[in-house]
Amino acid sequence: MPKPLRVLLVEDSPDDAELVELELISGGFAPDIVRVETVAEMRRCLDRGGWDVVLSDYHLPAFGAEEALDMVLASGQDLPFIILSGMVRAEEAVKLMKRGAADFLDKAALARLVPAIEREIRDAVDRAQRREAQEQVRIMSMAVEQSPVAVMITDTKGIITYVNPCFCANTGYERHEVLGRTPNIVKGGDTPVEEYRQLWQTISSGNVWRGMFHNQRKDGSFYWDEASVSPVRDLSGKVSHFVGITLDMTERQLRDQELHKAVRHLTEANTELERFAYVASHDLQEPLRTLTSFTQLLDRRFHGDMDSEAKEYMAFIVDAAKRMHELINDLLAYSRVTGEGRGFARVALADVCAQALRNLKCSIDEAGALIMLGDLPDVVGDEVQLMQLFQNLIGNAIKFRRAGATPEIVVSAQHKAGEWLVSVRDNGIGILTTEQDIFEIFRRLHTHAEYPGTGVGLAVCKCIVQHHLGRIWVESKPGDGSTFFFTLPDTP
Ligand code: ADP
């Protein structure tokens, strides 16, 4: 099978060109020859590219081998350039070979042509492979040099033969200060001796070691490195070097420590706050009871002696005491949900919702509310808290009803993105959702005179939902009803 060969032939004689073609064919090639005679033709062909070899006559009327060779060199293509000529002096031949011509053949002895082309093509392939390998090495070493992780290479005795700029930046050492030394130069002292022993054992048996190093910079400061050390083998398979790659973890460790500290702080503060809320609300009940009972006593004993103004003041006191009682009770309820809560178990939401409706029976009957229940799933949670959640949301839906309209409340659930999405929709007064965070404790959008309440209910709901690893939010428009959504994980 003849080998294809694309030849750019610089030649003015068609006869000579034919002789070259015959020689190539008999040498086992299927040559595709383009003959050029001028600089312009030569340039066009070089621009097109794709040549395997350039064969060039020495003297042409408009052109010469020297100029053609310069054009090939200037094109940057690694093309074997072989001169074919009958009348060249030795010094001219040497001059052109020095400039880069691959060979010089006598037209009268073309038998050398095929072996010369084969040799040159082989050499060109070798050169291309070498160039590619060099390029690979260049890219690799650039990657290592610019890498944001520190790289250190040692020989098998642990003598440092290379460190990258990141290593120098991390440690504060210049490259020349560490080459020829051992990694002990950055040893911090807090890495257990056993760790180093294991490291050597692992890498000398040809395996990769991963772990943490406590290191020391040139300025004496300490840091933690997450490290991976691997053996590198030579062509015979023998371990010749070790490569250590390290990532400075100090910042992350500090961040983790800070985070842990902050979480501990917050937990302590939260526990303290819960304890305070509980104790305060519990202890406040006692003086309040005294206040209420003595006011009642006062009213009973002196009711007849009181004029209308005194009776009005008395009513204010009773009212304030009642309101304070509500506040304290709600605060107590809140502090209970923010606390530990009871154990989680499988809970049928349909059952807890039905219980909430039983608790709300009076208000439902009084408002003539219509409640529609969709299918509710079983979840894992705290039964009492989930009942409280439904009771608060449905209770609000009844309380914030529109005057003159029958309250219609729809409770439903759907499975969405691996969790349950439960909604409580009403046709009540609605809210401007952008106004304020109504899930914040004591946040109310209405006065107590308009709608009774303490502003604790939704804060309790939020705590319950968060305790169950869910989210709660509201979608609403003033005058157009509200829908409260909450999610609960679908735990098997
Ligand atoms: P409370 O009901 O005791 O006022 P909540 O924390 O339950 O406290 O609610 C906070 C505020 O959010 C309410 O005062 C009211 O302004 C608004 N709100 C809650 N639920 C609804 C609802 N279904 N429709 C309209 N407004 C609501």
Short mmCIF file of C-alpha atoms and ligand atoms in Angstrom, two decimals:
data_model
loop_
_atom_site.label_atom_id
_atom_site.label_comp_id
_atom_site.label_asym_id
_atom_site.label_seq_id
_atom_site.Cartn_x
_atom_site.Cartn_y
_atom_site.Cartn_z
CA MET A 1 0.00 0.00 0.00
CA PRO A 2 1.76 3.21 -1.15
CA LYS A 3 2.23 5.82 1.58
CA PRO A 4 0.68 9.21 0.88
CA LEU A 5 3.23 12.02 0.70
CA ARG A 6 2.48 15.70 0.18
CA VAL A 7 5.43 17.30 -1.53
CA LEU A 8 6.04 20.99 -2.11
CA LEU A 9 8.45 21.01 -5.03
CA VAL A 10 10.42 24.17 -5.84
CA GLU A 11 11.38 23.42 -9.42
CA ASP A 12 11.20 25.17 -12.79
CA SER A 13 11.69 22.06 -14.91
CA PRO A 14 8.61 19.88 -15.47
CA ASP A 15 10.89 17.05 -16.62
CA ASP A 16 12.87 17.06 -13.42
CA ALA A 17 9.61 17.17 -11.51
CA GLU A 18 8.45 14.05 -13.33
CA LEU A 19 11.69 12.26 -12.51
CA VAL A 20 11.19 13.07 -8.82
CA GLU A 21 7.63 11.80 -8.96
CA LEU A 22 8.69 8.51 -10.60
CA GLU A 23 11.42 8.03 -8.02
CA LEU A 24 8.95 8.57 -5.16
CA ILE A 25 6.40 6.20 -6.68
CA SER A 26 8.98 3.47 -7.15
CA GLY A 27 10.09 4.09 -3.56
CA GLY A 28 6.62 3.13 -2.29
CA PHE A 29 4.99 6.58 -1.99
CA ALA A 30 1.77 7.92 -3.44
CA PRO A 31 3.07 11.46 -3.90
CA ASP A 32 0.84 14.50 -4.16
CA ILE A 33 3.23 17.04 -5.65
CA VAL A 34 2.66 20.75 -6.07
CA ARG A 35 5.34 22.46 -8.11
CA VAL A 36 6.12 26.14 -7.50
CA GLU A 37 8.45 28.47 -9.36
CA THR A 38 7.95 31.86 -7.73
CA VAL A 39 7.99 33.44 -4.27
CA ALA A 40 4.28 34.21 -4.51
CA GLU A 41 3.34 30.60 -5.32
CA MET A 42 5.62 29.37 -2.56
CA ARG A 43 3.99 31.70 -0.01
CA ARG A 44 0.49 30.61 -0.99
CA CYS A 45 1.41 26.96 -0.62
CA LEU A 46 3.10 27.47 2.74
CA ASP A 47 0.10 29.41 3.99
CA ARG A 48 -2.15 26.54 3.02
CA GLY A 49 0.06 24.08 5.02
CA GLY A 50 -0.26 20.31 5.26
CA TRP A 51 3.09 19.42 3.64
CA ASP A 52 5.27 16.47 4.53
CA VAL A 53 8.43 17.63 2.81
CA VAL A 54 9.87 20.46 0.69
CA LEU A 55 12.14 19.47 -2.19
CA SER A 56 13.93 22.37 -3.77
CA ASP A 57 16.10 22.92 -6.82
CA TYR A 58 19.09 25.13 -6.08
CA HIS A 59 18.81 27.66 -8.90
CA LEU A 60 15.55 28.84 -10.42
CA PRO A 61 15.19 31.79 -12.76
CA ALA A 62 12.98 33.74 -10.35
CA PHE A 63 13.88 32.13 -7.10
CA GLY A 64 16.41 29.97 -5.23
CA ALA A 65 16.76 27.30 -2.54
CA GLU A 66 18.17 29.81 -0.06
CA GLU A 67 15.12 32.03 -0.30
CA ALA A 68 12.76 29.07 -0.22
CA LEU A 69 14.45 27.72 2.92
CA ASP A 70 14.16 31.13 4.60
CA MET A 71 10.44 31.15 3.79
CA VAL A 72 9.94 27.69 5.30
CA LEU A 73 11.87 28.65 8.45
CA ALA A 74 9.94 31.93 8.74
CA SER A 75 6.62 30.04 8.45
CA GLY A 76 7.43 28.25 11.72
CA GLN A 77 6.53 24.86 10.21
CA ASP A 78 8.86 22.01 11.04
CA LEU A 79 9.17 20.79 7.43
CA PRO A 80 12.11 18.73 6.19
CA PHE A 81 13.80 20.79 3.45
CA ILE A 82 15.84 18.75 0.97
CA ILE A 83 17.84 20.41 -1.79
CA LEU A 84 18.04 18.66 -5.16
CA SER A 85 20.57 20.03 -7.54
CA GLY A 86 23.11 19.08 -10.14
CA MET A 87 25.56 21.88 -9.78
CA VAL A 88 26.27 23.06 -6.29
CA ARG A 89 29.55 23.75 -4.68
CA ALA A 90 30.37 22.09 -1.39
CA GLU A 91 30.58 25.37 0.56
CA GLU A 92 27.13 26.43 -0.65
CA ALA A 93 25.73 23.08 0.44
CA VAL A 94 27.31 23.39 3.90
CA LYS A 95 25.98 26.94 4.25
CA LEU A 96 22.42 25.85 3.58
CA MET A 97 22.68 22.78 5.84
CA LYS A 98 23.88 25.10 8.61
CA ARG A 99 20.83 27.27 8.09
CA GLY A 100 18.50 24.35 8.51
CA ALA A 101 18.31 22.36 5.27
CA ALA A 102 17.93 18.66 6.05
CA ASP A 103 19.92 17.21 3.16
CA PHE A 104 21.56 17.90 -0.15
CA LEU A 105 21.13 15.46 -3.07
CA ASP A 106 22.48 15.32 -6.56
CA LYS A 107 19.72 15.20 -9.19
CA ALA A 108 21.82 12.67 -11.05
CA ALA A 109 21.75 10.28 -8.08
CA LEU A 110 18.10 10.29 -7.02
CA ALA A 111 18.37 6.81 -5.50
CA ARG A 112 19.14 8.52 -2.16
CA LEU A 113 15.95 10.53 -2.31
CA VAL A 114 13.51 8.01 -0.81
CA PRO A 115 15.72 6.94 2.13
CA ALA A 116 16.44 10.61 2.83
CA ILE A 117 12.74 11.51 2.88
CA GLU A 118 11.91 8.51 5.08
CA ARG A 119 14.63 9.45 7.53
CA GLU A 120 13.61 13.08 7.61
CA ILE A 121 9.94 12.27 8.14
CA ARG A 122 10.86 9.93 11.01
CA ASP A 123 13.01 12.66 12.54
CA ALA A 124 10.22 15.21 12.10
CA VAL A 125 7.77 12.89 13.90
CA ASP A 126 10.31 12.42 16.73
CA ARG A 127 10.78 16.16 16.96
CA ALA A 128 7.00 16.75 17.10
CA GLN A 129 6.64 14.17 19.89
CA ARG A 130 9.51 15.72 21.82
CA ARG A 131 7.99 19.16 21.39
CA GLU A 132 4.65 17.88 22.65
CA ALA A 133 6.30 16.24 25.68
CA GLN A 134 8.20 19.43 26.43
CA GLU A 135 5.00 21.43 26.16
CA GLN A 136 3.30 19.03 28.57
CA VAL A 137 6.17 19.41 31.05
CA ARG A 138 6.01 23.19 30.64
CA ILE A 139 2.25 23.27 31.34
CA MET A 140 2.61 20.90 34.29
CA SER A 141 5.40 22.87 35.87
CA MET A 142 3.47 26.08 35.31
CA ALA A 143 0.48 24.53 37.07
CA VAL A 144 2.67 23.50 39.98
CA GLU A 145 4.41 26.86 40.09
CA GLN A 146 1.14 28.77 40.10
CA SER A 147 -0.78 26.33 42.25
CA PRO A 148 -2.56 27.79 45.27
CA VAL A 149 -1.48 24.75 47.30
CA ALA A 150 2.07 24.30 48.53
CA VAL A 151 4.15 21.64 46.76
CA MET A 152 7.40 20.15 48.04
CA ILE A 153 9.47 17.43 46.34
CA THR A 154 12.14 15.47 48.19
CA ASP A 155 14.44 12.65 47.19
CA THR A 156 14.11 9.29 48.91
CA LYS A 157 16.31 10.47 51.78
CA GLY A 158 13.96 13.36 52.42
CA ILE A 159 16.23 16.06 51.01
CA ILE A 160 14.17 18.87 49.48
CA THR A 161 14.76 19.23 45.74
CA TYR A 162 11.86 21.54 44.87
CA VAL A 163 9.33 23.83 46.49
CA ASN A 164 6.78 25.99 44.64
CA PRO A 165 6.12 29.71 45.25
CA CYS A 166 3.05 28.91 47.36
CA PHE A 167 5.22 26.92 49.76
CA CYS A 168 7.54 29.95 50.04
CA ALA A 169 4.57 32.28 50.59
CA ASN A 170 3.11 30.01 53.29
CA THR A 171 6.34 29.44 55.17
CA GLY A 172 8.20 32.70 54.60
CA TYR A 173 11.29 30.83 53.38
CA GLU A 174 13.01 31.64 50.09
CA ARG A 175 13.45 28.69 47.77
CA HIS A 176 17.26 28.64 48.13
CA GLU A 177 16.91 28.48 51.93
CA VAL A 178 15.06 25.16 51.83
CA LEU A 179 16.62 23.34 48.88
CA GLY A 180 19.07 20.74 50.23
CA ARG A 181 17.42 20.78 53.67
CA THR A 182 14.80 18.33 55.02
CA PRO A 183 11.11 19.08 55.79
CA ASN A 184 12.16 19.35 59.45
CA ILE A 185 12.82 23.00 58.67
CA VAL A 186 9.06 23.66 58.98
CA LYS A 187 8.30 21.14 61.73
CA GLY A 188 6.08 22.75 64.35
CA GLY A 189 6.38 20.29 67.18
CA ASP A 190 2.74 19.48 67.83
CA THR A 191 2.49 16.65 65.30
CA PRO A 192 2.92 13.41 67.26
CA VAL A 193 6.14 11.46 66.51
CA GLU A 194 3.95 8.44 65.74
CA GLU A 195 2.36 10.42 62.87
CA TYR A 196 5.77 10.99 61.22
CA ARG A 197 6.66 7.32 61.72
CA GLN A 198 3.44 6.29 60.01
CA LEU A 199 4.07 8.75 57.21
CA TRP A 200 7.50 7.24 56.44
CA GLN A 201 6.19 3.74 56.72
CA THR A 202 3.34 4.50 54.32
CA ILE A 203 5.31 6.31 51.64
CA SER A 204 8.34 4.04 51.71
CA SER A 205 6.04 1.11 51.06
CA GLY A 206 4.82 2.99 47.97
CA ASN A 207 1.50 4.29 49.30
CA VAL A 208 -0.04 7.74 49.65
CA TRP A 209 -0.18 9.27 53.13
CA ARG A 210 -2.79 11.85 54.10
CA GLY A 211 -2.93 13.77 57.36
CA MET A 212 -2.31 17.01 59.22
CA PHE A 213 1.02 18.67 60.01
CA HIS A 214 1.59 21.21 62.70
CA ASN A 215 4.18 23.46 61.07
CA GLN A 216 6.23 26.54 61.87
CA ARG A 217 6.98 29.46 59.58
CA LYS A 218 10.35 31.18 59.30
CA ASP A 219 9.04 33.98 61.56
CA GLY A 220 8.30 31.44 64.30
CA SER A 221 4.51 31.47 63.95
CA PHE A 222 2.68 28.14 63.78
CA TYR A 223 0.10 26.85 61.32
CA TRP A 224 -1.74 23.67 60.36
CA ASP A 225 -1.31 22.00 56.99
CA GLU A 226 -3.56 19.37 55.52
CA ALA A 227 -1.09 17.19 53.64
CA SER A 228 -0.90 14.43 51.08
CA VAL A 229 2.49 12.82 50.43
CA SER A 230 2.96 10.41 47.52
CA PRO A 231 5.91 8.48 46.17
CA VAL A 232 7.03 9.12 42.58
CA ARG A 233 8.53 6.21 40.67
CA ASP A 234 11.17 6.35 37.92
CA LEU A 235 10.86 4.49 34.60
CA SER A 236 12.14 1.27 36.20
CA GLY A 237 9.37 1.49 38.82
CA LYS A 238 11.69 2.38 41.68
CA VAL A 239 10.61 5.16 44.06
CA SER A 240 12.84 8.13 43.24
CA HIS A 241 11.10 11.06 44.93
CA PHE A 242 8.27 12.03 47.26
CA VAL A 243 5.80 14.78 46.46
CA GLY A 244 4.12 16.56 49.35
CA ILE A 245 1.07 18.72 48.69
CA THR A 246 -0.16 20.82 51.58
CA LEU A 247 -3.07 23.15 52.12
CA ASP A 248 -2.83 25.73 54.89
CA MET A 249 -5.80 24.96 57.15
CA THR A 250 -5.04 27.54 59.82
CA GLU A 251 -7.71 29.93 58.65
CA ARG A 252 -10.31 27.20 58.41
CA GLN A 253 -9.35 25.83 61.79
CA LEU A 254 -9.58 29.30 63.29
CA ARG A 255 -12.91 29.85 61.56
CA ASP A 256 -14.19 26.50 62.86
CA GLN A 257 -13.06 27.36 66.36
CA GLU A 258 -14.73 30.78 66.13
CA LEU A 259 -17.90 29.15 64.84
CA HIS A 260 -17.93 26.62 67.65
CA LYS A 261 -17.39 29.39 70.15
CA ALA A 262 -20.21 31.45 68.65
CA VAL A 263 -22.60 28.47 68.64
CA ARG A 264 -21.73 27.68 72.27
CA HIS A 265 -22.25 31.32 73.17
CA LEU A 266 -25.59 31.45 71.40
CA THR A 267 -26.79 28.22 72.94
CA GLU A 268 -25.85 29.44 76.40
CA ALA A 269 -27.53 32.81 75.78
CA ASN A 270 -30.62 31.07 74.43
CA THR A 271 -30.88 28.67 77.35
CA GLU A 272 -30.44 31.58 79.71
CA LEU A 273 -33.17 33.51 77.88
CA GLU A 274 -35.56 30.55 77.97
CA ARG A 275 -34.90 30.08 81.66
CA PHE A 276 -35.46 33.78 82.22
CA ALA A 277 -38.72 33.80 80.23
CA TYR A 278 -39.94 30.81 82.15
CA VAL A 279 -38.96 32.07 85.60
CA ALA A 280 -40.18 35.61 84.90
CA SER A 281 -43.57 34.48 83.63
CA HIS A 282 -43.91 31.92 86.36
CA ASP A 283 -42.92 34.32 89.17
CA LEU A 284 -45.02 37.17 87.73
CA GLN A 285 -48.11 35.04 88.12
CA GLU A 286 -47.89 35.15 91.89
CA PRO A 287 -48.11 38.98 92.39
CA LEU A 288 -50.69 39.07 89.61
CA ARG A 289 -52.88 36.59 91.46
CA THR A 290 -52.63 38.80 94.58
CA LEU A 291 -53.53 41.87 92.50
CA THR A 292 -56.54 40.11 90.95
CA SER A 293 -57.89 38.65 94.17
CA PHE A 294 -57.59 41.89 96.16
CA THR A 295 -59.20 43.86 93.32
CA GLN A 296 -62.08 41.37 93.33
CA LEU A 297 -62.28 41.68 97.13
CA LEU A 298 -62.25 45.46 96.89
CA ASP A 299 -64.99 45.37 94.26
CA ARG A 300 -67.15 42.97 96.26
CA ARG A 301 -66.72 44.80 99.56
CA PHE A 302 -67.01 48.42 98.39
CA HIS A 303 -68.98 48.15 95.16
CA GLY A 304 -71.96 49.97 96.68
CA ASP A 305 -69.77 52.85 97.95
CA MET A 306 -68.07 53.46 94.61
CA ASP A 307 -69.19 56.27 92.33
CA SER A 308 -69.23 55.69 88.58
CA GLU A 309 -65.68 57.06 88.11
CA ALA A 310 -64.27 54.71 90.74
CA LYS A 311 -66.15 51.82 89.10
CA GLU A 312 -64.64 52.75 85.75
CA TYR A 313 -61.10 52.78 87.25
CA MET A 314 -61.79 49.44 88.84
CA ALA A 315 -62.84 48.04 85.45
CA PHE A 316 -59.54 49.30 83.96
CA ILE A 317 -57.57 47.50 86.68
CA VAL A 318 -59.48 44.25 86.17
CA ASP A 319 -59.02 44.52 82.41
CA ALA A 320 -55.28 45.22 82.72
CA ALA A 321 -54.86 42.32 85.12
CA LYS A 322 -56.69 40.01 82.70
CA ARG A 323 -54.50 41.12 79.83
CA MET A 324 -51.36 40.64 81.89
CA HIS A 325 -52.56 37.17 82.77
CA GLU A 326 -52.94 36.37 79.04
CA LEU A 327 -49.49 37.77 78.29
CA ILE A 328 -47.87 35.76 81.03
CA ASN A 329 -49.63 32.59 79.95
CA ASP A 330 -48.56 33.08 76.33
CA LEU A 331 -45.02 33.85 77.41
CA LEU A 332 -44.99 30.64 79.40
CA ALA A 333 -46.26 28.73 76.39
CA TYR A 334 -43.53 30.32 74.26
CA SER A 335 -40.78 29.49 76.71
CA ARG A 336 -42.01 25.90 76.77
CA VAL A 337 -41.76 25.44 72.97
CA THR A 338 -38.36 27.09 72.75
CA GLY A 339 -37.18 24.66 75.40
CA GLU A 340 -36.34 21.04 74.80
CA GLY A 341 -39.79 19.82 73.81
CA ARG A 342 -40.95 16.25 74.21
CA GLY A 343 -39.85 13.25 72.24
CA PHE A 344 -40.67 12.90 68.55
CA ALA A 345 -42.96 10.11 67.39
CA ARG A 346 -45.11 9.24 64.39
CA VAL A 347 -48.02 11.71 64.37
CA ALA A 348 -51.12 11.72 62.17
CA LEU A 349 -51.63 15.39 61.27
CA ALA A 350 -55.32 14.64 60.64
CA ASP A 351 -55.69 13.65 64.31
CA VAL A 352 -53.82 16.62 65.75
CA CYS A 353 -55.75 18.98 63.48
CA ALA A 354 -59.05 17.43 64.63
CA GLN A 355 -57.97 17.92 68.26
CA ALA A 356 -57.13 21.60 67.51
CA LEU A 357 -60.64 22.03 66.02
CA ARG A 358 -62.21 20.49 69.14
CA ASN A 359 -60.29 23.00 71.27
CA LEU A 360 -61.49 25.84 69.03
CA LYS A 361 -65.13 24.64 68.97
CA CYS A 362 -66.52 27.70 70.83
CA SER A 363 -64.89 30.26 68.50
CA ILE A 364 -65.80 28.20 65.40
CA ASP A 365 -69.45 28.05 66.46
CA GLU A 366 -69.52 31.69 67.48
CA ALA A 367 -68.08 32.87 64.15
CA GLY A 368 -70.07 30.30 62.12
CA ALA A 369 -66.76 29.34 60.46
CA LEU A 370 -66.64 26.70 57.72
CA ILE A 371 -63.56 24.50 57.96
CA MET A 372 -62.51 22.30 55.06
CA LEU A 373 -59.88 19.65 55.67
CA GLY A 374 -57.86 18.04 52.88
CA ASP A 375 -55.87 14.83 53.25
CA LEU A 376 -53.19 15.33 55.89
CA PRO A 377 -50.14 13.08 56.08
CA ASP A 378 -48.43 11.28 58.96
CA VAL A 379 -45.19 12.92 60.02
CA VAL A 380 -42.58 12.48 62.73
CA GLY A 381 -42.89 15.15 65.38
CA ASP A 382 -44.11 16.37 68.73
CA GLU A 383 -47.87 15.74 68.90
CA VAL A 384 -48.69 18.50 71.39
CA GLN A 385 -46.63 21.11 69.55
CA LEU A 386 -48.14 20.23 66.17
CA MET A 387 -51.64 20.48 67.66
CA GLN A 388 -50.72 23.89 69.06
CA LEU A 389 -49.45 24.92 65.60
CA PHE A 390 -52.80 24.12 63.93
CA GLN A 391 -54.72 25.66 66.81
CA ASN A 392 -52.83 28.97 66.55
CA LEU A 393 -53.12 29.20 62.75
CA ILE A 394 -56.79 28.21 62.57
CA GLY A 395 -57.54 30.37 65.65
CA ASN A 396 -56.00 33.38 63.87
CA ALA A 397 -57.89 32.58 60.67
CA ILE A 398 -61.14 32.81 62.66
CA LYS A 399 -60.08 35.83 64.71
CA PHE A 400 -58.94 37.94 61.75
CA ARG A 401 -62.14 37.30 59.74
CA ARG A 402 -63.77 39.89 57.55
CA ALA A 403 -66.84 41.54 59.02
CA GLY A 404 -70.00 40.34 57.26
CA ALA A 405 -68.39 37.38 55.54
CA THR A 406 -68.61 33.74 56.64
CA PRO A 407 -65.09 32.64 57.57
CA GLU A 408 -63.97 29.87 55.23
CA ILE A 409 -60.80 28.05 56.20
CA VAL A 410 -59.07 25.38 54.13
CA VAL A 411 -56.38 23.17 55.62
CA SER A 412 -54.49 21.04 53.11
CA ALA A 413 -51.15 19.40 52.44
CA GLN A 414 -49.13 18.37 49.42
CA HIS A 415 -45.90 16.50 48.90
CA LYS A 416 -43.34 18.74 47.28
CA ALA A 417 -39.59 18.33 46.72
CA GLY A 418 -39.22 15.60 49.33
CA GLU A 419 -41.13 17.36 52.11
CA TRP A 420 -44.70 18.10 53.17
CA LEU A 421 -46.09 21.54 52.45
CA VAL A 422 -49.07 22.27 54.70
CA SER A 423 -51.26 25.33 54.22
CA VAL A 424 -53.98 27.06 56.23
CA ARG A 425 -55.95 29.41 53.96
CA ASP A 426 -58.57 31.90 55.12
CA ASN A 427 -60.81 34.53 53.50
CA GLY A 428 -60.19 37.06 56.26
CA ILE A 429 -58.86 40.61 56.43
CA GLY A 430 -55.43 39.71 55.02
CA ILE A 431 -52.17 41.50 55.75
CA LEU A 432 -49.59 43.55 53.96
CA THR A 433 -46.84 40.92 54.10
CA THR A 434 -44.05 43.36 53.35
CA GLU A 435 -44.90 45.47 56.37
CA GLN A 436 -43.38 43.67 59.34
CA ASP A 437 -42.24 40.24 60.41
CA ILE A 438 -45.40 38.95 62.04
CA PHE A 439 -43.56 35.83 63.23
CA GLU A 440 -41.54 37.97 65.64
CA ILE A 441 -42.65 37.73 69.26
CA PHE A 442 -45.08 40.52 70.36
CA ARG A 443 -45.37 41.75 66.75
CA ARG A 444 -48.98 42.72 66.02
CA LEU A 445 -50.44 44.63 63.10
CA HIS A 446 -53.66 45.43 64.95
CA THR A 447 -54.46 47.00 68.26
CA HIS A 448 -55.74 44.97 71.15
CA ALA A 449 -59.01 46.86 70.97
CA GLU A 450 -59.56 45.79 67.33
CA TYR A 451 -58.52 42.16 67.80
CA PRO A 452 -57.56 40.69 71.19
CA GLY A 453 -54.22 38.92 71.46
CA THR A 454 -50.67 39.22 72.66
CA GLY A 455 -48.60 38.76 69.49
CA VAL A 456 -47.04 35.53 70.73
CA GLY A 457 -49.04 32.97 68.68
CA LEU A 458 -47.08 33.14 65.43
CA ALA A 459 -43.75 33.29 67.29
CA VAL A 460 -44.78 30.02 68.93
CA CYS A 461 -45.72 28.61 65.49
CA LYS A 462 -42.32 29.58 64.11
CA CYS A 463 -40.52 27.93 67.02
CA ILE A 464 -42.54 24.74 66.59
CA VAL A 465 -41.91 24.55 62.84
CA GLN A 466 -38.19 25.25 63.26
CA HIS A 467 -38.04 22.64 65.99
CA HIS A 468 -39.39 20.22 63.36
CA LEU A 469 -36.74 21.43 60.86
CA GLY A 470 -39.31 23.14 58.66
CA ARG A 471 -40.01 26.67 57.42
CA ILE A 472 -43.06 28.87 57.87
CA TRP A 473 -44.25 31.87 55.88
CA VAL A 474 -47.37 33.72 54.84
CA GLU A 475 -48.78 34.83 51.50
CA SER A 476 -51.50 37.45 51.73
CA LYS A 477 -53.01 40.65 50.40
CA PRO A 478 -54.97 43.11 52.56
CA GLY A 479 -58.69 42.37 52.21
CA ASP A 480 -58.04 39.19 50.28
CA GLY A 481 -57.41 36.51 52.89
CA SER A 482 -54.15 34.95 54.02
CA THR A 483 -52.50 31.59 53.47
CA PHE A 484 -50.01 30.38 56.06
CA PHE A 485 -47.60 27.73 54.76
CA PHE A 486 -45.27 25.51 56.71
CA THR A 487 -43.10 22.60 55.71
CA LEU A 488 -42.33 19.41 57.60
CA PRO A 489 -39.71 16.88 56.56
CA ASP A 490 -41.01 13.66 55.10
CA THR A 491 -39.10 11.31 57.37
CA PRO A 492 -39.76 7.63 56.84
P1 ADP B 1 -52.04 37.61 68.01
O1 ADP B 1 -52.97 36.78 67.21
O2 ADP B 1 -52.07 37.30 69.44
O3 ADP B 1 -52.13 39.05 67.72
P2 ADP B 1 -50.04 36.30 66.46
O4 ADP B 1 -48.57 36.16 66.69
O5 ADP B 1 -50.82 35.07 66.33
O6 ADP B 1 -50.57 37.21 67.59
O7 ADP B 1 -50.22 37.17 65.16
C1 ADP B 1 -49.45 38.33 64.96
C2 ADP B 1 -50.16 39.30 64.06
O8 ADP B 1 -50.20 38.77 62.72
C3 ADP B 1 -51.61 39.52 64.40
O9 ADP B 1 -51.75 40.50 65.38
C4 ADP B 1 -52.21 39.96 63.08
O10 ADP B 1 -51.92 41.32 62.87
C5 ADP B 1 -51.42 39.15 62.07
N1 ADP B 1 -52.13 37.91 61.69
C6 ADP B 1 -51.92 36.67 62.14
N2 ADP B 1 -52.71 35.77 61.53
C7 ADP B 1 -53.49 36.46 60.67
C8 ADP B 1 -54.52 36.11 59.72
N3 ADP B 1 -54.93 34.84 59.54
N4 ADP B 1 -55.06 37.11 58.99
C9 ADP B 1 -54.65 38.39 59.15
N5 ADP B 1 -53.69 38.77 60.01
C10 ADP B 1 -53.10 37.84 60.76
#
